Coordinates of C-alpha atoms in Angstrom, one line a residue:
X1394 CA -35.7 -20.3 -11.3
X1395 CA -36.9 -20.2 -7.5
X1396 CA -33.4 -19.8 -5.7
X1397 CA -33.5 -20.6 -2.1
X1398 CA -31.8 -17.1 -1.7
X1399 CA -33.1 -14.1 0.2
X1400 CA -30.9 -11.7 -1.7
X1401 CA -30.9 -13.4 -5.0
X1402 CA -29.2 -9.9 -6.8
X1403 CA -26.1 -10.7 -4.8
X1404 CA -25.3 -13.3 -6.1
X1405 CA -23.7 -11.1 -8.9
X1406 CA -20.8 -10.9 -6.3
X1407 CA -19.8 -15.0 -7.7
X1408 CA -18.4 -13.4 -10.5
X1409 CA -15.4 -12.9 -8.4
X1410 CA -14.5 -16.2 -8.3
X1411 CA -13.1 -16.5 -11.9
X1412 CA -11.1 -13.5 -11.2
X1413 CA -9.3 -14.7 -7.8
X1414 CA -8.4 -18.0 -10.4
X1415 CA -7.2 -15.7 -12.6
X1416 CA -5.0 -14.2 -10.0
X1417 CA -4.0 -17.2 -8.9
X1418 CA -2.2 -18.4 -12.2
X1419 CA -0.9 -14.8 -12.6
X1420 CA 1.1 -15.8 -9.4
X1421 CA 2.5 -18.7 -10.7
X1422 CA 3.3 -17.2 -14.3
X1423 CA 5.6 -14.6 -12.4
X1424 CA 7.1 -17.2 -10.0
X1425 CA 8.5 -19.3 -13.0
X1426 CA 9.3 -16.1 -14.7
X1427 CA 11.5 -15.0 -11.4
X1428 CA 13.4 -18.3 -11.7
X1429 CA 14.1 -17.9 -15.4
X1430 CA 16.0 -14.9 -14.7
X1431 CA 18.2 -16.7 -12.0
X1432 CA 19.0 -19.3 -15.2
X1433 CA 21.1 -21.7 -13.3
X1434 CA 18.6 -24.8 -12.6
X1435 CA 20.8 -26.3 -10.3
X1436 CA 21.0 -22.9 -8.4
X1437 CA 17.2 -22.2 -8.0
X1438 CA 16.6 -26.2 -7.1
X1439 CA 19.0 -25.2 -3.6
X1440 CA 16.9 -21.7 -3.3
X1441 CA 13.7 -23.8 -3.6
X1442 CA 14.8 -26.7 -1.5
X1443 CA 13.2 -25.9 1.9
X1444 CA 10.0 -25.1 -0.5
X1445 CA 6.9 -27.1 0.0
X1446 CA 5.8 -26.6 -3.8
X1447 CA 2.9 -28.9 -3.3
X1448 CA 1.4 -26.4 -0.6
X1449 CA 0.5 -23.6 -2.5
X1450 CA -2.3 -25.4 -4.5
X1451 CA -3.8 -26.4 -1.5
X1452 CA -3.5 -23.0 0.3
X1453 CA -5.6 -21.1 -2.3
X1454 CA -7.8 -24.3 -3.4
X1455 CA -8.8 -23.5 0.5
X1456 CA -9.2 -19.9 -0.1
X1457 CA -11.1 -20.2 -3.1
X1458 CA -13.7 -22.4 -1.7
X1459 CA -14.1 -20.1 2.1
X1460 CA -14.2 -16.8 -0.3
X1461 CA -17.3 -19.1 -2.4
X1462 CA -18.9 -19.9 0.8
X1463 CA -18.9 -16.3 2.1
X1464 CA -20.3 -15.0 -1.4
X1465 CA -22.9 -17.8 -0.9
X1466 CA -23.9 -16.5 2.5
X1467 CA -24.0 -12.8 1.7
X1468 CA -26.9 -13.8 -0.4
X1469 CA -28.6 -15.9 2.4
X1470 CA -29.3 -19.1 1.8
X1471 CA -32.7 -20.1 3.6
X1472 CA -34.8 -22.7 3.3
X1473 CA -38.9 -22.8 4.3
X1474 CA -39.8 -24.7 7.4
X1475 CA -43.9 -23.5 7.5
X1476 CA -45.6 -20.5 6.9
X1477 CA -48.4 -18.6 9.1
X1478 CA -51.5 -18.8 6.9
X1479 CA -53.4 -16.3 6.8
X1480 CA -57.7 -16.4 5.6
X1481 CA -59.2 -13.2 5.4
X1482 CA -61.7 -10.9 3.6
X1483 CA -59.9 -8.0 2.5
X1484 CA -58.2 -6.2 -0.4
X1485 CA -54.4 -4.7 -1.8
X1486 CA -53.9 -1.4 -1.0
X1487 CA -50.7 0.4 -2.3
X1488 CA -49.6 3.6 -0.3
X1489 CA -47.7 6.2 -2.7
X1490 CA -46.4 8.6 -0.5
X1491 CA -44.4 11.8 -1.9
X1492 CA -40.8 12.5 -0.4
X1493 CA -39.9 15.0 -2.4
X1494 CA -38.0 18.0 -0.3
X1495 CA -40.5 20.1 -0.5
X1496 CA -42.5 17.6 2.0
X1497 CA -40.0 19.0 4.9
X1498 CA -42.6 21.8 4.9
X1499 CA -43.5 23.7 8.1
X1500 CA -46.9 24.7 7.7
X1501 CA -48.1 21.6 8.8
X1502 CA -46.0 20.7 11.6
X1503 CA -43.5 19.1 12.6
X1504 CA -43.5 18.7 8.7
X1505 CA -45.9 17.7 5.8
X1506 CA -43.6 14.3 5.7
X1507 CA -43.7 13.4 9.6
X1508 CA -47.7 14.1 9.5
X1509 CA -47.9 12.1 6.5
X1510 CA -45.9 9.5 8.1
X1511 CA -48.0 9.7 11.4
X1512 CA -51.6 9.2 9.4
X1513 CA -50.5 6.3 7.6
X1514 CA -49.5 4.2 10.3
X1515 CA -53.0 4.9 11.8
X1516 CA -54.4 3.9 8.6
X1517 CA -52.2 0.6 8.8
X1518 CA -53.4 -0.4 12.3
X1519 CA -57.0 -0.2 10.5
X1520 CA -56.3 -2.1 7.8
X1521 CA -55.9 -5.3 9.5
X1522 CA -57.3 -7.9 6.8
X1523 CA -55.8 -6.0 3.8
X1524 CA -52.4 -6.6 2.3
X1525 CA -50.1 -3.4 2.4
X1526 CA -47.3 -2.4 -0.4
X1527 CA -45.5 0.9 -0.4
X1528 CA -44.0 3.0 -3.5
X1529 CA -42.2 6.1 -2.7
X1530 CA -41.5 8.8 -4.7
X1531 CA -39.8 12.2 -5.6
X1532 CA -37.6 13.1 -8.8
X1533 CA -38.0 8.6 -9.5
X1534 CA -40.4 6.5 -8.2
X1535 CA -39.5 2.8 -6.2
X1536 CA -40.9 -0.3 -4.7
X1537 CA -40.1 -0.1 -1.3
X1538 CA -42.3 -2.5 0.2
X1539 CA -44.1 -5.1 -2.5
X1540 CA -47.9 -6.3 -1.1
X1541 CA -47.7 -8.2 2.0
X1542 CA -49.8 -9.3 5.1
X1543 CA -47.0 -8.1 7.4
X1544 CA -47.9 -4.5 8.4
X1545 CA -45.1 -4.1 11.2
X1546 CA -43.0 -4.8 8.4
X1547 CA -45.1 -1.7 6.5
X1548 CA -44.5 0.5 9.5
X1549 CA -40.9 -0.1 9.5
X1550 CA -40.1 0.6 6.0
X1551 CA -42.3 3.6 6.1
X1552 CA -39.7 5.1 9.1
X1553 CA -37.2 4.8 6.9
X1554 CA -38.7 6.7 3.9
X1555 CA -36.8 10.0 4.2
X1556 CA -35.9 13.1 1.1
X1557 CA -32.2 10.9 1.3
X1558 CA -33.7 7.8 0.1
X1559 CA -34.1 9.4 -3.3
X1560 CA -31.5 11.6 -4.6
X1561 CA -33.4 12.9 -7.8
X1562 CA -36.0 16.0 -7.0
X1563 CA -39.2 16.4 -8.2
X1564 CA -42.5 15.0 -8.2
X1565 CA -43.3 11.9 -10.7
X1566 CA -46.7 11.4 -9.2
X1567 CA -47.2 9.5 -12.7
X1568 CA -44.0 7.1 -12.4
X1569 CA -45.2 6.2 -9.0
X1570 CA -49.1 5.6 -9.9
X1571 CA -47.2 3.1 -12.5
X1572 CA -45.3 1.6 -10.2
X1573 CA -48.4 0.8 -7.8
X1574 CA -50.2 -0.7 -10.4
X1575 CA -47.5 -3.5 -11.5
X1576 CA -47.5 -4.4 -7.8
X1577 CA -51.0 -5.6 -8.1
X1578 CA -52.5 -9.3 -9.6
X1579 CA -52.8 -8.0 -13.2
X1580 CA -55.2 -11.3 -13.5
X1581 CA -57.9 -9.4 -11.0
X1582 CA -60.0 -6.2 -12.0
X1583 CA -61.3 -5.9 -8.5
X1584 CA -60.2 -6.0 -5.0
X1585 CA -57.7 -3.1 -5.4
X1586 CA -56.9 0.6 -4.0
X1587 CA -53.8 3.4 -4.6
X1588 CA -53.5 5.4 -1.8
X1589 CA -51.8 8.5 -2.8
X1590 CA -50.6 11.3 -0.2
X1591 CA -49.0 14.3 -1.5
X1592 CA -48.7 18.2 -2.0
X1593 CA -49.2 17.7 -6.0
X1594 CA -46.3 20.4 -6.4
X1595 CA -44.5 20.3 -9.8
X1596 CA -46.2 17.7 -10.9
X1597 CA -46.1 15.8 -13.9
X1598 CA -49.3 16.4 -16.8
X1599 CA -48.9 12.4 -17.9
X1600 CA -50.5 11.5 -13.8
X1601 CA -54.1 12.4 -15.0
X1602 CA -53.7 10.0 -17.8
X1603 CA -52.4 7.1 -15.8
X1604 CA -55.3 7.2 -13.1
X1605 CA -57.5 7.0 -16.2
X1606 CA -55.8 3.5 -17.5
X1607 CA -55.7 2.7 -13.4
X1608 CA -59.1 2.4 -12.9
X1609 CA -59.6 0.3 -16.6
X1610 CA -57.8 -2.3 -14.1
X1611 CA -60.1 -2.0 -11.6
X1612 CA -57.7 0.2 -9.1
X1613 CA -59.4 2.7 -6.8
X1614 CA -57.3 5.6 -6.5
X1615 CA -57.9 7.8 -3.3
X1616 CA -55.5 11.3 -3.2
X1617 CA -54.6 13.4 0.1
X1618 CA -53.4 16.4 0.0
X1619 CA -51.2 17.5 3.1
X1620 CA -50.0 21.0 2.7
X1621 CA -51.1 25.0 2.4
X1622 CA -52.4 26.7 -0.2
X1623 CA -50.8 29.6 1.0
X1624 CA -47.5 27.2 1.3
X1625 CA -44.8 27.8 3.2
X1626 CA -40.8 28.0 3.0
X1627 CA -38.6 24.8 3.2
X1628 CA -35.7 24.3 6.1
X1629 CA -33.2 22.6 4.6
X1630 CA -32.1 20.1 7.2
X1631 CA -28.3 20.4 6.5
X1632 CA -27.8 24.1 7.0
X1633 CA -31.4 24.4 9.2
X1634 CA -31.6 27.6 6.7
X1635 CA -34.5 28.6 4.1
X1636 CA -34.3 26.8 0.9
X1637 CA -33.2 29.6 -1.9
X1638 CA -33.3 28.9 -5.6
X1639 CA -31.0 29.5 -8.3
X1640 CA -31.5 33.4 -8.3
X1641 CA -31.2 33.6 -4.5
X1642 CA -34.9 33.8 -3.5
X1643 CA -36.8 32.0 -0.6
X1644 CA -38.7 28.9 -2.1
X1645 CA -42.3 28.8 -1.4
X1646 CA -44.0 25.3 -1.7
X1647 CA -48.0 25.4 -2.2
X1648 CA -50.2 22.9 -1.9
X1649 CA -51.2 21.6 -5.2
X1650 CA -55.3 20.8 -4.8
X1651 CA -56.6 20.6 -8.1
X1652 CA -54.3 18.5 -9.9
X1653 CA -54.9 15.7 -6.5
X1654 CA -58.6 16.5 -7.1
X1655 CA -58.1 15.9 -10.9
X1656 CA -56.2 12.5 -9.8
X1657 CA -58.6 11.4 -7.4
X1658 CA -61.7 11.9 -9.8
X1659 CA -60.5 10.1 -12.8
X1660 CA -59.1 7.0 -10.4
X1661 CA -63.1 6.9 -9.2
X1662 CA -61.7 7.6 -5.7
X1663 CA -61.8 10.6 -3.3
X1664 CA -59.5 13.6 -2.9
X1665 CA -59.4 14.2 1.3
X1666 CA -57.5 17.3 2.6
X1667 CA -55.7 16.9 5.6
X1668 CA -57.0 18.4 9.0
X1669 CA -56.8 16.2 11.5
X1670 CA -55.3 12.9 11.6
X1671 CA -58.0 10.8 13.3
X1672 CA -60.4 12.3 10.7
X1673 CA -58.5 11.5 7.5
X1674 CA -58.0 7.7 9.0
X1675 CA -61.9 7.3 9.3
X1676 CA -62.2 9.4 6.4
X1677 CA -60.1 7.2 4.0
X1678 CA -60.9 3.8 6.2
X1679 CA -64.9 4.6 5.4
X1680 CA -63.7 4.9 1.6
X1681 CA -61.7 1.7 1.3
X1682 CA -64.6 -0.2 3.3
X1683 CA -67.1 0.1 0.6
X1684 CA -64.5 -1.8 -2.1
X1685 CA -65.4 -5.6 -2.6
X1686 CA -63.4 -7.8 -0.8
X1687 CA -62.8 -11.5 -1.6
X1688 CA -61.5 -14.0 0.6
X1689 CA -57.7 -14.9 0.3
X1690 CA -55.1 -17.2 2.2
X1691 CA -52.2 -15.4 2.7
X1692 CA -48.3 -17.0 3.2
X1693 CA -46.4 -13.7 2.8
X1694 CA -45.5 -14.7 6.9
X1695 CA -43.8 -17.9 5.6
X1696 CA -40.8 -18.7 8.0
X1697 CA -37.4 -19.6 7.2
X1698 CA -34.3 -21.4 9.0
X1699 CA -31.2 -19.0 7.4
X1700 CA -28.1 -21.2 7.2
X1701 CA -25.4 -18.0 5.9
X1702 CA -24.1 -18.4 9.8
X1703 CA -23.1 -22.2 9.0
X1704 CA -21.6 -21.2 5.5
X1705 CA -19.5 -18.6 7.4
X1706 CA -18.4 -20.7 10.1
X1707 CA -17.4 -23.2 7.5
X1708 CA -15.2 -20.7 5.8
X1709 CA -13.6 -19.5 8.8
X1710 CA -12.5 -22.9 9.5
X1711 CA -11.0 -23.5 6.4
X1712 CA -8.8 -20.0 6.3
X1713 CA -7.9 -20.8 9.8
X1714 CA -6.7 -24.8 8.3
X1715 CA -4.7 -22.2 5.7
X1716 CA -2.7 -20.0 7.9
X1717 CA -1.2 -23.5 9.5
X1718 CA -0.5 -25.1 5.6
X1719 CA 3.2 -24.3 5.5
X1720 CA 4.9 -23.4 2.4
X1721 CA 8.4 -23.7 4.2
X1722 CA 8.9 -27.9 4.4
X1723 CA 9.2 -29.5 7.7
X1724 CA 13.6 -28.7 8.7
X1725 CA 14.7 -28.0 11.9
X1726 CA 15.1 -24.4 12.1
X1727 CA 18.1 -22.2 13.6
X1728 CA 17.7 -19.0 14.1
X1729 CA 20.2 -16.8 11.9
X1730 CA 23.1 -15.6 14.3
X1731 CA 24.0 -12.2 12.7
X1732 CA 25.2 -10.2 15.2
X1733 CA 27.7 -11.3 17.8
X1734 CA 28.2 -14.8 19.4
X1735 CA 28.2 -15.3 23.5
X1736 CA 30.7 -18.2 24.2
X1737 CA 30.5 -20.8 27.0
X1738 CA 33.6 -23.0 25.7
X1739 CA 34.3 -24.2 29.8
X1740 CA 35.1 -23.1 33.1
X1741 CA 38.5 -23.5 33.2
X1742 CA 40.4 -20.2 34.3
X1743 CA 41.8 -19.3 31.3
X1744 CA 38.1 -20.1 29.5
X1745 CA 36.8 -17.9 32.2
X1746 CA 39.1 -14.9 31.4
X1747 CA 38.5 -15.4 27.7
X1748 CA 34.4 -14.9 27.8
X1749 CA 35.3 -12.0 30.3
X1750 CA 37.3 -10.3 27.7
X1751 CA 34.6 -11.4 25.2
X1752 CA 31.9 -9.9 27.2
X1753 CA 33.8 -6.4 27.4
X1754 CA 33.8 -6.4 23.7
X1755 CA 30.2 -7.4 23.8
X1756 CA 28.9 -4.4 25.6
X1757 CA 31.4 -2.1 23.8
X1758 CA 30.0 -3.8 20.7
X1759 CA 26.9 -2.5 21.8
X1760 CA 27.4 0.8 22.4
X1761 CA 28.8 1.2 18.9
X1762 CA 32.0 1.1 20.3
X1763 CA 33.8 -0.8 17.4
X1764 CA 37.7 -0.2 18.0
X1765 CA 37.3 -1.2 21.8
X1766 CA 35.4 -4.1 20.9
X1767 CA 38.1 -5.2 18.4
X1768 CA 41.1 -4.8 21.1
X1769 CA 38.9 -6.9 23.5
X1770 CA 37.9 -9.9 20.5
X1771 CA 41.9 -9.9 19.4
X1772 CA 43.3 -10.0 23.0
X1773 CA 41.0 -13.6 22.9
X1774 CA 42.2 -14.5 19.8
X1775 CA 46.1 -13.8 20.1
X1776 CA 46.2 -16.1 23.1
X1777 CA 43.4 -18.4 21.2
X1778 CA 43.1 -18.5 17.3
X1779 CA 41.0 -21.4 17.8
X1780 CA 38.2 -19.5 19.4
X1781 CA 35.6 -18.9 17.4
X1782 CA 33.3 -16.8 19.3
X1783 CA 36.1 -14.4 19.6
X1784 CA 37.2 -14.8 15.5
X1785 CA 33.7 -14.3 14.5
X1786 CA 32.8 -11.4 16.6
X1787 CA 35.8 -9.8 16.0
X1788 CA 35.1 -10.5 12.1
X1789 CA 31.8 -8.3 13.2
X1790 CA 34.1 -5.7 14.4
X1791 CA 36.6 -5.2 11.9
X1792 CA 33.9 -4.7 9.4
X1793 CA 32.7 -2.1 11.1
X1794 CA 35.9 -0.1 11.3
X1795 CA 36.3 -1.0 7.9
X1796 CA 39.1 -2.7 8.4
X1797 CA 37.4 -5.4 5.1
X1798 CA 40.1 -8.0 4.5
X1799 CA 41.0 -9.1 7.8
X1800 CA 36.9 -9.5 8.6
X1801 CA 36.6 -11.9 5.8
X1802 CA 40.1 -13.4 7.0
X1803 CA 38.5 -13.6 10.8
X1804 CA 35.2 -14.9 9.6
X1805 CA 36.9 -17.7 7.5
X1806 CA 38.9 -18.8 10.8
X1807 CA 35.7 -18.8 12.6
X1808 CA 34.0 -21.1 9.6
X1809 CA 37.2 -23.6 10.4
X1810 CA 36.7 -23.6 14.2
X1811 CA 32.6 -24.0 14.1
X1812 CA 31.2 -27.3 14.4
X1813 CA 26.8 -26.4 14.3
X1814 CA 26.2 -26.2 10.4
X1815 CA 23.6 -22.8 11.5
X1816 CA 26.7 -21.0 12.9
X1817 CA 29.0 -21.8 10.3
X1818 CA 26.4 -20.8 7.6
X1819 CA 26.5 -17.7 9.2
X1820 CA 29.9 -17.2 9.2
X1821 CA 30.2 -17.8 5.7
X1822 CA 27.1 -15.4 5.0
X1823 CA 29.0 -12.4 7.1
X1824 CA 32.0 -13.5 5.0
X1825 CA 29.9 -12.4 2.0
X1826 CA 28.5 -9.4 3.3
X1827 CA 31.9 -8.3 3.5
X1828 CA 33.0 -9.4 0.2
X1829 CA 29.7 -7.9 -1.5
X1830 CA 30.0 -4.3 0.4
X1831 CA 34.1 -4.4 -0.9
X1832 CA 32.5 -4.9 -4.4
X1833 CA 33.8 -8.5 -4.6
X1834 CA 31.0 -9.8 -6.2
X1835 CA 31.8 -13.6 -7.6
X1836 CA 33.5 -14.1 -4.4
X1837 CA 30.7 -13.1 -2.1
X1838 CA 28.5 -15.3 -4.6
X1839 CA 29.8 -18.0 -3.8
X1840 CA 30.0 -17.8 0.5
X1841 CA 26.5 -16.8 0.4
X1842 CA 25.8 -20.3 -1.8
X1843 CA 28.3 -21.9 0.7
X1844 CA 26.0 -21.1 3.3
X1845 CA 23.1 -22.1 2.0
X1846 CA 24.5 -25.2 1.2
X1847 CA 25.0 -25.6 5.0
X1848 CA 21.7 -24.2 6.2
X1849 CA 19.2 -24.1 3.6
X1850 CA 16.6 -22.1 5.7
X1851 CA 19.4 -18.8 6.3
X1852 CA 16.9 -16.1 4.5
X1853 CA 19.1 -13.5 4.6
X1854 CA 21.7 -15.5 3.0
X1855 CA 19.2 -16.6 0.2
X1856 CA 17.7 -12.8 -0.2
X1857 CA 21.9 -10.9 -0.6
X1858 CA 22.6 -13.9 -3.0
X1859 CA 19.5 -13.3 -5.4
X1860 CA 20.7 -9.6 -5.0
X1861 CA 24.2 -10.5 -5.6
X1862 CA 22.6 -12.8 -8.8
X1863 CA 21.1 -10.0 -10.0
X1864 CA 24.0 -7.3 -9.9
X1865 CA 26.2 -9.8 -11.6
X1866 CA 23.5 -10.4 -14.3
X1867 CA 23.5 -6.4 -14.7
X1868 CA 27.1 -5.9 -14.7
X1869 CA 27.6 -8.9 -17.3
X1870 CA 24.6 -7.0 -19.2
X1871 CA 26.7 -4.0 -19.4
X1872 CA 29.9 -5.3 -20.1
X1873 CA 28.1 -7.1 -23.4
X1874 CA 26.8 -4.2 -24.5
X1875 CA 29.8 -1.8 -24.3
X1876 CA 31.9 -4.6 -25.8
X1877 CA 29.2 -4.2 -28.7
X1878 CA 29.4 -0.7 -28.5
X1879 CA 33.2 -0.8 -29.1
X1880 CA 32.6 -3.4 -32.2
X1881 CA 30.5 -0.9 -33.6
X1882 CA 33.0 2.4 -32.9
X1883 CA 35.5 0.2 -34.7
X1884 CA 33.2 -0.8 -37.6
X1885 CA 32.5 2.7 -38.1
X1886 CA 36.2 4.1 -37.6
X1887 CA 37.1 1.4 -40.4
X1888 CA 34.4 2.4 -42.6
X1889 CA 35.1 5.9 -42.2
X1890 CA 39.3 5.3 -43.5
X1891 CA 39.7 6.6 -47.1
X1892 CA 39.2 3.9 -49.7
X1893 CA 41.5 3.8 -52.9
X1894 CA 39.6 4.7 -56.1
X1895 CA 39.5 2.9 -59.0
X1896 CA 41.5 3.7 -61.6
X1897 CA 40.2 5.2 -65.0
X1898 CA 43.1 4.5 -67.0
X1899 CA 43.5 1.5 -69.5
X1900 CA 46.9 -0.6 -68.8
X1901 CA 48.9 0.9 -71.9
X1902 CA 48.0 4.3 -70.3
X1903 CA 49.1 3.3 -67.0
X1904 CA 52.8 1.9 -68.4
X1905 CA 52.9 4.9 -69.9
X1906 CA 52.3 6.9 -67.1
X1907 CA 55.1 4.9 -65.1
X1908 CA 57.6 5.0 -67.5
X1909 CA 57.6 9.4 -67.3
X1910 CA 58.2 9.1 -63.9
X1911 CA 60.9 6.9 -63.9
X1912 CA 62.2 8.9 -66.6
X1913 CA 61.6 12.0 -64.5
X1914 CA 63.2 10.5 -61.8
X1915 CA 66.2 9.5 -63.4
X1916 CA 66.9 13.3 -64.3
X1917 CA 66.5 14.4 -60.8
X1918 CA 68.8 12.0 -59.3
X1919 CA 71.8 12.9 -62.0
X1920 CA 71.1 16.9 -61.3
X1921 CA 71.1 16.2 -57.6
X1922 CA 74.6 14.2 -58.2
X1923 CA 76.6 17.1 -60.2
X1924 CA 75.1 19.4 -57.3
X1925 CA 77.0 17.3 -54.6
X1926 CA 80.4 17.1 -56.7
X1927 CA 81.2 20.7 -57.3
X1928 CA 79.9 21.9 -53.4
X1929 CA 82.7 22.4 -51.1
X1930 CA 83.4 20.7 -47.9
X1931 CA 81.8 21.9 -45.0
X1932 CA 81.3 21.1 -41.7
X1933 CA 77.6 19.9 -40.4
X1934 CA 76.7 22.3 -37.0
X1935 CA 76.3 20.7 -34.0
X1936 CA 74.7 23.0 -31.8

């Protein structure tokens, strides 16, 4: 199938999708599994409340489909809006060109690779009517450019043909000779020509043989040899030191002639050695020029309106639509008071001394300076108990001397005084901060549901009461199973008591038994009597 797609093999990158769903219901799995621990229904319904349950579908249905759209566009979805044909008389010429390392090779300078580089895109400005594909090779052989009419294209993909492009060594002249000849119309036995530049070191046997099932296909296979026989070393461009092998000597690359010759001769083409640039162009251009050439109309030059831009834009938009889907539900929100209070309760003199006095503890407050701060709060209150600026803030105070019961006393006055449902929620929620730090923990439970119960949207409130939840459910947990463990100590201490045995003896043995011992008795009691008559009187010590 003919996907609109410039990058068709990316479109792999859609099997993410499934995952992210999968991810999705993972998510909700665990969120009902978090509120089966809490266990009271009625409980998590209040923690819920300010909740917008219905949001969180939307918000990844959103996601989902922006995440689609930029896997879409990664691929480049295009569509063809004309092409620039193309008549001409020509023929498909391949170029193999060899990028093994030992191509960065001085003795032709700046290097056998950049003079191989230079020739060829000489030869490309010739080749005007021809179409141009380019293999490149080393220890594996790849496509780099299939054939095409576009030769600045050609030019740019042979810049970027560099030793890095392939990270296995060698020199599989045969692998790329293959790959050359899949590239061409396997329907045509005419028309086409392998260019094949090289220094033929370490090459492999099997290239002679695929020349020789090249040209059964009608392929023209021209070689050039760019190198030394006397060869040279190789700078490794890393270290900008000679290449050493693995005994520690100086490499030596050599130009391989005869096996190009070999090549060149079975392909029915011509082996050149590089000289001169100008004369290797006119040398190879001659060569190809006497190769029947048919008349083609070429589209390779089509042009296309890319539309991965809109697909993006389109899934910004919607993540942007995402960030501003709520999950919290539309309440009025107070911010949590947890700290001190500022009062303005009138401007009456004695109000005016009281939020001076309250301002003093304030900035003592401030600078950690509990006790003074609590003298300054109780001077308010003294005069005041209804002042609940001055109870809560003291509450504050006395909980940092640790003075515990007479915070939660202080903060239960300020609850009665408050009137704003936000302030008195957090008077109830510093209540239970106090109770859960003095270990308190059913009371503290229930001021921090208090104050939800007042202000559903008080976080910190919600967050110490799931702890709290939690700590209780661990302590009942324990108490259960030492209770248990107990059972089982007294289990075993009762199994572990001595157990009568069963007797042996028939019942006539038995009565018979009984009967001695009465008997025996009887006899011991009358000796013991005689004994007590004829002893003298004494008297029993006391000391």
């Amino acid at each position: 199938m003919n996907l609109p797609f410039q990058y068709k093999e990316l479109l792999w990158l859609l099997m993410l999708l499934p995952i992210i769903v999968a991810v999705y219901f993972y998510a909700r799995y665990k969120k009902k599994k978090t509120f089966a621990k809490i266990g009271d229904a009625a409980l998590v319904k209040e923690l819920t409340a300010h909740y917008n349950t219905a949001s969180f579908p939307k918000k990844f249905l959103l996601v989902f489909i922006a995440m689609a759209l930029i896997l879409v566009s990664v691929a480049n979805l295009r569509t063809k809006i004309g092409a620039e044909k193309i008549s001409r008389n020509g023929i498909d010429v391949m170029i193999a060109i060899d990028v093994s390392k030992s191509m960065l090779a001085q003795d032709i300078k700046p290097n056998r690779l950049d003079r191989a580089k230079q020739l060829l895109n000489k030869l490309i400005d010739k080749l005007s009517n021809d179409r141009i594909g380019i293999v490149i090779f080393a220890g594996r052989a790849y496509l780099q450019m299939p054939l095409t009419a576009d030769h600045s294209a050609a030019k740019m993909y042979l810049a970027s043909a560099t030793p890095e492009t392939i990270p296995a060594q060698g020199t599989v002249i045969a692998d790329a000779l293959k790959m050359c000849n899949a590239s061409f119309n396997s329907k045509e036995k005419k028309y086409k020509a392998v260019i094949l530049i090289s220094d033929g070191e370490d090459h492999d046997e099997t290239a002679i043989k695929t020349a020789e099932q090249m040209v059964q296909e009608g392929i023209v296979i021209n070689t050039i040899g760019i190198g030394s026989p006397q060869g040279a070393t190789i700078i490794d461009e890393t270290t900008k030191e000679e290449k050493k092998d693995k005994d520690g000597n100086t490499v030596i690359t050599k130009l391989n002639e005869v096996a190009l010759s070999e090549i060149a001769a079975k392909g029915n083409g011509n082996y050149i050695l590089y000289g001169n640039t100008e004369a290797t162009v006119s040398a190879l251009y001659n060569q190809l020029a006497t190769l029947d050439k048919r008349e083609v109309t070429d589209d390779s030059l089509a042009n296309y309106k890319s539309w991965f831009q809109y697909l993006l834009a389109a899934a910004m938009l919607l993540l942007i639509i995402e960030l501003f889907i709520s999950e919290i539900k539309r309440i009025k929100k107070l911010k949590p008071v947890l700290g001190i209070l500022f009062s303005f309760v009138g401007f009456s003199s004695f109000a005016q001394n009281a939020n001076e006095t309250i301002k003093k503890g304030n900035d003592a407050y401030k600078k950690n300076e509990y006790e003074t701060a609590t003298k300054k709060y109780s001077e308010v209150v003294q005069k005041n108990e209804n002042n609940a600026t001055a109870q809560f803030n003291l509450g504050n105070a006395l909980y940092k001397t640790e003075k515990k019961d007479d915070a939660v006393n202080a903060f239960e006055k300020a609850n009665a005084t408050l009137v704003k449902p936000a302030e008195k929620s957090n008077a109830l929620y510093n209540k239970g901060v106090v109770l859960q730090g003095n270990k308190k923990l059913e009371e503290c439970i229930v001021s921090y549901k208090n104050a939800l119960k007042l202000n559903p949207n008080n976080e910190d409130a919600r967050h110490n009461l799931q702890l709290a939840l939690k700590k209780q459910q661990q302590e009942k947990q324990k108490q259960d199973k030492d209770k248990k463990d107990k059972d089982k100590d007294k289990e075993k201490n009762k199994d572990d008591k001595p157990k009568p045995q069963p007797s042996n003896l028939s019942q006539k043995q038995a009565e018979q038994k009984l009967q001695a011992l009465l008997q025996k008795e009887k006899a011991l009691q009358d000796k013991l009597h005689k004994v007590n008559a004829n002893a003298p009187n004494k008297q029993e010590k006391d000391w």
